[in-house]
Amino acid sequence: MTTLVFDKSHQGREEIATRKHQLAPRLRSLLVLIDGKHSTDDLLKKVAGLGLDMQSINELLDSGFIHGTEAVATAPAPAPIAAPNPAPSETPPGERRGTGLPAADARVLPENNGPLRSSENAIQALHAFFNETIKSTIGLRGFTLQLKVERATTVSDFRELRQPYLEAVLKAKGNDIARSLRDRLDLLLLHADVAAQNRTSRSDSTE
């Protein structure tokens, strides 16, 4: 038996990053959860308590924010062959070296400490960081926090969300993950501050 899986289209990813298309908040929350991995049935179970249903998915599909990917089999997969235990010095599978985070979380983190090129990019990076890590570490318990993230438009807005976000991660995942995400978030906030200051300096020099 197979079931359809949906993923964000280019337009959907653009909406998450920039809000360009001004999608309704309830549909935007659903769009955030669609990741090309979870089946339609799984998604509907997650959002049933939020008043969202198959019609909501159809709205996103009809508007071009999502698209169907390959159907996946729902039958249980055969058990994998056990691999040898990694040496203590090796990075466990599924984690990015030096972060202690699952690969799904690590992909939203900057690959280096170089400044983001503009304040707009910095804000987009903060949106992506919060959206991805709330979904993967807190889940539906972070729904209210995620709504606040969607309304954030300035670095100050994100700084106000820092403490409640870290407290929620600490409660859900423990101190090690919370500390690692805190360091990454602080780095993103620093980049955003620098980018905003550079933008202000350029504006003053042209006057």
PDB file of C-alpha atoms in Angstrom:
ATOM      1  CA  MET A   1       0.000   0.000   0.000  1.00  0.00           C
ATOM      2  CA  THR A   2       1.301   3.470  -0.824  1.00  0.00           C
ATOM      3  CA  THR A   3       0.451   7.004   0.279  1.00  0.00           C
ATOM      4  CA  LEU A   4       1.238  10.407  -1.184  1.00  0.00           C
ATOM      5  CA  VAL A   5       3.882  12.670   0.290  1.00  0.00           C
ATOM      6  CA  PHE A   6       3.924  16.431  -0.217  1.00  0.00           C
ATOM      7  CA  ASP A   7       6.882  18.798  -0.209  1.00  0.00           C
ATOM      8  CA  LYS A   8       7.259  22.582  -0.451  1.00  0.00           C
ATOM      9  CA  SER A   9       7.550  24.020  -3.952  1.00  0.00           C
ATOM     10  CA  HIS A  10       9.931  26.873  -4.779  1.00  0.00           C
ATOM     11  CA  GLN A  11       7.035  29.236  -4.100  1.00  0.00           C
ATOM     12  CA  GLY A  12       6.400  27.528  -0.759  1.00  0.00           C
ATOM     13  CA  ARG A  13      10.025  27.858   0.355  1.00  0.00           C
ATOM     14  CA  GLU A  14       9.980  31.476  -0.781  1.00  0.00           C
ATOM     15  CA  GLU A  15       6.888  32.127   1.339  1.00  0.00           C
ATOM     16  CA  ILE A  16       8.503  30.607   4.441  1.00  0.00           C
ATOM     17  CA  ALA A  17      11.641  32.700   3.963  1.00  0.00           C
ATOM     18  CA  THR A  18      10.130  36.045   2.923  1.00  0.00           C
ATOM     19  CA  ARG A  19       6.304  35.989   3.393  1.00  0.00           C
ATOM     20  CA  LYS A  20       6.150  37.382  -0.119  1.00  0.00           C
ATOM     21  CA  HIS A  21       2.772  35.802  -0.891  1.00  0.00           C
ATOM     22  CA  GLN A  22       1.117  36.722   2.447  1.00  0.00           C
ATOM     23  CA  LEU A  23      -0.273  33.264   3.081  1.00  0.00           C
ATOM     24  CA  ALA A  24      -2.937  33.016   5.798  1.00  0.00           C
ATOM     25  CA  PRO A  25      -1.370  32.178   9.203  1.00  0.00           C
ATOM     26  CA  ARG A  26      -3.190  28.841   9.595  1.00  0.00           C
ATOM     27  CA  LEU A  27      -2.052  27.664   6.154  1.00  0.00           C
ATOM     28  CA  ARG A  28       1.449  28.973   6.788  1.00  0.00           C
ATOM     29  CA  SER A  29       1.649  26.834   9.919  1.00  0.00           C
ATOM     30  CA  LEU A  30       0.665  23.784   7.860  1.00  0.00           C
ATOM     31  CA  LEU A  31       3.192  24.701   5.162  1.00  0.00           C
ATOM     32  CA  VAL A  32       5.983  24.742   7.764  1.00  0.00           C
ATOM     33  CA  LEU A  33       5.185  21.113   8.711  1.00  0.00           C
ATOM     34  CA  ILE A  34       5.252  19.849   5.116  1.00  0.00           C
ATOM     35  CA  ASP A  35       8.762  18.563   4.518  1.00  0.00           C
ATOM     36  CA  GLY A  36       8.650  15.859   1.843  1.00  0.00           C
ATOM     37  CA  LYS A  37       9.066  13.108   4.441  1.00  0.00           C
ATOM     38  CA  HIS A  38       5.760  12.690   6.267  1.00  0.00           C
ATOM     39  CA  SER A  39       2.780  11.061   4.594  1.00  0.00           C
ATOM     40  CA  THR A  40      -0.530  12.868   4.186  1.00  0.00           C
ATOM     41  CA  ASP A  41      -2.022  10.717   6.944  1.00  0.00           C
ATOM     42  CA  ASP A  42       0.767  11.678   9.347  1.00  0.00           C
ATOM     43  CA  LEU A  43       0.293  15.374   8.575  1.00  0.00           C
ATOM     44  CA  LEU A  44      -3.462  15.218   9.086  1.00  0.00           C
ATOM     45  CA  LYS A  45      -2.991  13.548  12.470  1.00  0.00           C
ATOM     46  CA  LYS A  46      -0.604  16.307  13.546  1.00  0.00           C
ATOM     47  CA  VAL A  47      -2.875  19.190  12.530  1.00  0.00           C
ATOM     48  CA  ALA A  48      -6.272  17.688  13.377  1.00  0.00           C
ATOM     49  CA  GLY A  49      -6.418  19.620  16.643  1.00  0.00           C
ATOM     50  CA  LEU A  50      -5.649  22.896  14.842  1.00  0.00           C
ATOM     51  CA  GLY A  51      -8.752  22.848  12.646  1.00  0.00           C
ATOM     52  CA  LEU A  52      -6.775  21.908   9.532  1.00  0.00           C
ATOM     53  CA  ASP A  53      -7.728  19.051   7.231  1.00  0.00           C
ATOM     54  CA  MET A  54      -7.277  17.656   3.719  1.00  0.00           C
ATOM     55  CA  GLN A  55      -9.013  20.722   2.299  1.00  0.00           C
ATOM     56  CA  SER A  56      -6.225  22.845   3.796  1.00  0.00           C
ATOM     57  CA  ILE A  57      -3.608  20.713   2.032  1.00  0.00           C
ATOM     58  CA  ASN A  58      -5.585  21.051  -1.198  1.00  0.00           C
ATOM     59  CA  GLU A  59      -5.565  24.849  -0.794  1.00  0.00           C
ATOM     60  CA  LEU A  60      -1.778  24.846  -0.592  1.00  0.00           C
ATOM     61  CA  LEU A  61      -1.564  22.477  -3.550  1.00  0.00           C
ATOM     62  CA  ASP A  62      -3.962  24.511  -5.718  1.00  0.00           C
ATOM     63  CA  SER A  63      -2.087  27.713  -4.871  1.00  0.00           C
ATOM     64  CA  GLY A  64       1.268  26.235  -5.883  1.00  0.00           C
ATOM     65  CA  PHE A  65       2.899  26.234  -2.428  1.00  0.00           C
ATOM     66  CA  ILE A  66       3.382  22.445  -2.348  1.00  0.00           C
ATOM     67  CA  HIS A  67       3.662  19.584  -4.799  1.00  0.00           C
ATOM     68  CA  GLY A  68       3.302  15.819  -4.599  1.00  0.00           C
ATOM     69  CA  THR A  69       6.457  13.723  -4.481  1.00  0.00           C
ATOM     70  CA  GLU A  70       6.913   9.986  -4.970  1.00  0.00           C
ATOM     71  CA  ALA A  71       4.416   7.820  -3.121  1.00  0.00           C
ATOM     72  CA  VAL A  72       5.972   5.830  -0.312  1.00  0.00           C
ATOM     73  CA  ALA A  73       5.112   2.327   0.836  1.00  0.00           C
ATOM     74  CA  THR A  74       3.389   2.100   4.205  1.00  0.00           C
ATOM     75  CA  ALA A  75       4.399  -1.547   4.764  1.00  0.00           C
ATOM     76  CA  PRO A  76       7.177  -1.929   7.349  1.00  0.00           C
ATOM     77  CA  ALA A  77      10.661  -1.947   5.855  1.00  0.00           C
ATOM     78  CA  PRO A  78      12.978  -4.922   6.460  1.00  0.00           C
ATOM     79  CA  ALA A  79      15.240  -4.602   9.464  1.00  0.00           C
ATOM     80  CA  PRO A  80      18.632  -3.138   8.510  1.00  0.00           C
ATOM     81  CA  ILE A  81      21.823  -5.082   9.049  1.00  0.00           C
ATOM     82  CA  ALA A  82      23.531  -3.893  12.188  1.00  0.00           C
ATOM     83  CA  ALA A  83      26.655  -1.853  11.501  1.00  0.00           C
ATOM     84  CA  PRO A  84      29.786  -2.042  13.666  1.00  0.00           C
ATOM     85  CA  ASN A  85      29.891   0.421  16.527  1.00  0.00           C
ATOM     86  CA  PRO A  86      31.846   3.556  15.559  1.00  0.00           C
ATOM     87  CA  ALA A  87      35.097   4.316  17.287  1.00  0.00           C
ATOM     88  CA  PRO A  88      34.775   6.862  20.135  1.00  0.00           C
ATOM     89  CA  SER A  89      36.438   9.551  18.014  1.00  0.00           C
ATOM     90  CA  GLU A  90      33.975   9.186  15.137  1.00  0.00           C
ATOM     91  CA  THR A  91      30.886  11.333  14.697  1.00  0.00           C
ATOM     92  CA  PRO A  92      27.686   9.247  15.226  1.00  0.00           C
ATOM     93  CA  PRO A  93      25.632   8.706  12.045  1.00  0.00           C
ATOM     94  CA  GLY A  94      23.017  11.396  11.505  1.00  0.00           C
ATOM     95  CA  GLU A  95      24.898  14.093  13.402  1.00  0.00           C
ATOM     96  CA  ARG A  96      27.013  16.911  12.050  1.00  0.00           C
ATOM     97  CA  ARG A  97      30.515  16.915  13.505  1.00  0.00           C
ATOM     98  CA  GLY A  98      30.981  19.324  16.384  1.00  0.00           C
ATOM     99  CA  THR A  99      27.297  20.257  16.812  1.00  0.00           C
ATOM    100  CA  GLY A 100      25.748  17.295  18.634  1.00  0.00           C
ATOM    101  CA  LEU A 101      22.650  17.958  16.513  1.00  0.00           C
ATOM    102  CA  PRO A 102      20.718  15.689  14.172  1.00  0.00           C
ATOM    103  CA  ALA A 103      21.519  16.354  10.508  1.00  0.00           C
ATOM    104  CA  ALA A 104      18.021  17.806   9.984  1.00  0.00           C
ATOM    105  CA  ASP A 105      18.818  20.547  12.505  1.00  0.00           C
ATOM    106  CA  ALA A 106      22.383  21.100  11.333  1.00  0.00           C
ATOM    107  CA  ARG A 107      21.352  21.915   7.778  1.00  0.00           C
ATOM    108  CA  VAL A 108      19.923  25.287   8.843  1.00  0.00           C
ATOM    109  CA  LEU A 109      23.116  26.334  10.592  1.00  0.00           C
ATOM    110  CA  PRO A 110      25.783  28.432   8.874  1.00  0.00           C
ATOM    111  CA  GLU A 111      28.711  26.435   7.530  1.00  0.00           C
ATOM    112  CA  ASN A 112      31.196  29.007   8.735  1.00  0.00           C
ATOM    113  CA  ASN A 113      31.394  32.112  10.869  1.00  0.00           C
ATOM    114  CA  GLY A 114      31.469  34.565   7.980  1.00  0.00           C
ATOM    115  CA  PRO A 115      28.957  37.445   8.123  1.00  0.00           C
ATOM    116  CA  LEU A 116      25.711  37.109   6.221  1.00  0.00           C
ATOM    117  CA  ARG A 117      25.715  39.332   3.203  1.00  0.00           C
ATOM    118  CA  SER A 118      22.697  41.491   4.045  1.00  0.00           C
ATOM    119  CA  SER A 119      20.227  42.200   6.815  1.00  0.00           C
ATOM    120  CA  GLU A 120      17.485  40.604   4.695  1.00  0.00           C
ATOM    121  CA  ASN A 121      19.514  37.394   4.437  1.00  0.00           C
ATOM    122  CA  ALA A 122      20.156  37.498   8.171  1.00  0.00           C
ATOM    123  CA  ILE A 123      16.441  37.741   8.966  1.00  0.00           C
ATOM    124  CA  GLN A 124      15.697  34.890   6.559  1.00  0.00           C
ATOM    125  CA  ALA A 125      18.378  32.780   8.241  1.00  0.00           C
ATOM    126  CA  LEU A 126      16.812  33.430  11.652  1.00  0.00           C
ATOM    127  CA  HIS A 127      13.370  32.473  10.355  1.00  0.00           C
ATOM    128  CA  ALA A 128      14.784  29.253   8.898  1.00  0.00           C
ATOM    129  CA  PHE A 129      16.685  28.412  12.089  1.00  0.00           C
ATOM    130  CA  PHE A 130      13.679  28.872  14.360  1.00  0.00           C
ATOM    131  CA  ASN A 131      11.213  27.111  12.036  1.00  0.00           C
ATOM    132  CA  GLU A 132      13.377  24.046  11.463  1.00  0.00           C
ATOM    133  CA  THR A 133      14.611  23.589  15.028  1.00  0.00           C
ATOM    134  CA  ILE A 134      11.225  24.199  16.663  1.00  0.00           C
ATOM    135  CA  LYS A 135       9.696  21.573  14.379  1.00  0.00           C
ATOM    136  CA  SER A 136      12.449  19.002  14.983  1.00  0.00           C
ATOM    137  CA  THR A 137      13.074  19.513  18.710  1.00  0.00           C
ATOM    138  CA  ILE A 138       9.801  20.762  20.204  1.00  0.00           C
ATOM    139  CA  GLY A 139       7.199  19.572  17.690  1.00  0.00           C
ATOM    140  CA  LEU A 140       3.563  20.588  18.034  1.00  0.00           C
ATOM    141  CA  ARG A 141       4.190  21.806  21.567  1.00  0.00           C
ATOM    142  CA  GLY A 142       6.057  24.668  19.933  1.00  0.00           C
ATOM    143  CA  PHE A 143       3.085  25.759  17.824  1.00  0.00           C
ATOM    144  CA  THR A 144       2.455  28.979  19.776  1.00  0.00           C
ATOM    145  CA  LEU A 145       6.151  29.833  19.692  1.00  0.00           C
ATOM    146  CA  GLN A 146       6.248  29.165  15.954  1.00  0.00           C
ATOM    147  CA  LEU A 147       3.400  31.612  15.395  1.00  0.00           C
ATOM    148  CA  LYS A 148       5.436  34.272  17.188  1.00  0.00           C
ATOM    149  CA  VAL A 149       8.399  33.460  14.952  1.00  0.00           C
ATOM    150  CA  GLU A 150       6.236  33.982  11.871  1.00  0.00           C
ATOM    151  CA  ARG A 151       5.337  37.478  13.101  1.00  0.00           C
ATOM    152  CA  ALA A 152       8.954  38.422  13.848  1.00  0.00           C
ATOM    153  CA  THR A 153      10.407  40.927  11.369  1.00  0.00           C
ATOM    154  CA  THR A 154      13.385  42.488  13.174  1.00  0.00           C
ATOM    155  CA  VAL A 155      16.442  41.307  15.082  1.00  0.00           C
ATOM    156  CA  SER A 156      14.866  42.690  18.257  1.00  0.00           C
ATOM    157  CA  ASP A 157      11.806  40.495  17.686  1.00  0.00           C
ATOM    158  CA  PHE A 158      14.019  37.418  17.501  1.00  0.00           C
ATOM    159  CA  ARG A 159      15.995  38.434  20.584  1.00  0.00           C
ATOM    160  CA  GLU A 160      12.743  38.543  22.551  1.00  0.00           C
ATOM    161  CA  LEU A 161      12.023  34.967  21.433  1.00  0.00           C
ATOM    162  CA  ARG A 162      15.478  33.686  22.413  1.00  0.00           C
ATOM    163  CA  GLN A 163      14.758  32.904  26.080  1.00  0.00           C
ATOM    164  CA  PRO A 164      11.347  31.188  25.690  1.00  0.00           C
ATOM    165  CA  TYR A 165      12.744  29.214  22.735  1.00  0.00           C
ATOM    166  CA  LEU A 166      15.776  27.964  24.690  1.00  0.00           C
ATOM    167  CA  GLU A 167      13.634  27.105  27.712  1.00  0.00           C
ATOM    168  CA  ALA A 168      11.339  25.017  25.496  1.00  0.00           C
ATOM    169  CA  VAL A 169      14.281  23.217  23.868  1.00  0.00           C
ATOM    170  CA  LEU A 170      15.849  22.546  27.273  1.00  0.00           C
ATOM    171  CA  LYS A 171      12.624  21.000  28.525  1.00  0.00           C
ATOM    172  CA  ALA A 172      12.166  18.883  25.389  1.00  0.00           C
ATOM    173  CA  LYS A 173      15.729  17.799  24.569  1.00  0.00           C
ATOM    174  CA  GLY A 174      17.962  18.484  27.536  1.00  0.00           C
ATOM    175  CA  ASN A 175      20.926  20.671  28.310  1.00  0.00           C
ATOM    176  CA  ASP A 176      23.379  19.515  25.611  1.00  0.00           C
ATOM    177  CA  ILE A 177      21.068  20.246  22.664  1.00  0.00           C
ATOM    178  CA  ALA A 178      19.832  23.491  24.247  1.00  0.00           C
ATOM    179  CA  ARG A 179      23.410  24.710  24.762  1.00  0.00           C
ATOM    180  CA  SER A 180      24.419  23.837  21.195  1.00  0.00           C
ATOM    181  CA  LEU A 181      21.371  25.592  19.707  1.00  0.00           C
ATOM    182  CA  ARG A 182      21.933  28.571  22.002  1.00  0.00           C
ATOM    183  CA  ASP A 183      25.444  29.033  20.630  1.00  0.00           C
ATOM    184  CA  ARG A 184      24.241  28.793  17.018  1.00  0.00           C
ATOM    185  CA  LEU A 185      21.355  31.173  17.633  1.00  0.00           C
ATOM    186  CA  ASP A 186      23.602  33.723  19.319  1.00  0.00           C
ATOM    187  CA  LEU A 187      25.931  33.550  16.320  1.00  0.00           C
ATOM    188  CA  LEU A 188      23.038  34.199  13.927  1.00  0.00           C
ATOM    189  CA  LEU A 189      21.838  37.114  16.054  1.00  0.00           C
ATOM    190  CA  LEU A 190      25.349  38.566  16.047  1.00  0.00           C
ATOM    191  CA  HIS A 191      25.548  38.282  12.250  1.00  0.00           C
ATOM    192  CA  ALA A 192      22.146  39.962  11.985  1.00  0.00           C
ATOM    193  CA  ASP A 193      23.274  42.850  14.197  1.00  0.00           C
ATOM    194  CA  VAL A 194      26.422  43.357  12.123  1.00  0.00           C
ATOM    195  CA  ALA A 195      24.452  43.219   8.867  1.00  0.00           C
ATOM    196  CA  ALA A 196      21.955  45.782  10.187  1.00  0.00           C
ATOM    197  CA  GLN A 197      24.760  48.102  11.302  1.00  0.00           C
ATOM    198  CA  ASN A 198      26.465  47.809   7.915  1.00  0.00           C
ATOM    199  CA  ARG A 199      23.204  48.672   6.181  1.00  0.00           C
ATOM    200  CA  THR A 200      22.762  51.734   8.396  1.00  0.00           C
ATOM    201  CA  SER A 201      26.333  52.854   7.727  1.00  0.00           C
ATOM    202  CA  ARG A 202      25.847  52.562   3.968  1.00  0.00           C
ATOM    203  CA  SER A 203      22.618  54.530   4.151  1.00  0.00           C
ATOM    204  CA  ASP A 204      24.290  57.323   6.150  1.00  0.00           C
ATOM    205  CA  SER A 205      27.199  57.533   3.689  1.00  0.00           C
ATOM    206  CA  THR A 206      24.864  58.090   0.734  1.00  0.00           C
ATOM    207  CA  GLU A 207      23.033  60.985   2.335  1.00  0.00           C
TER     208      GLU A 207
END
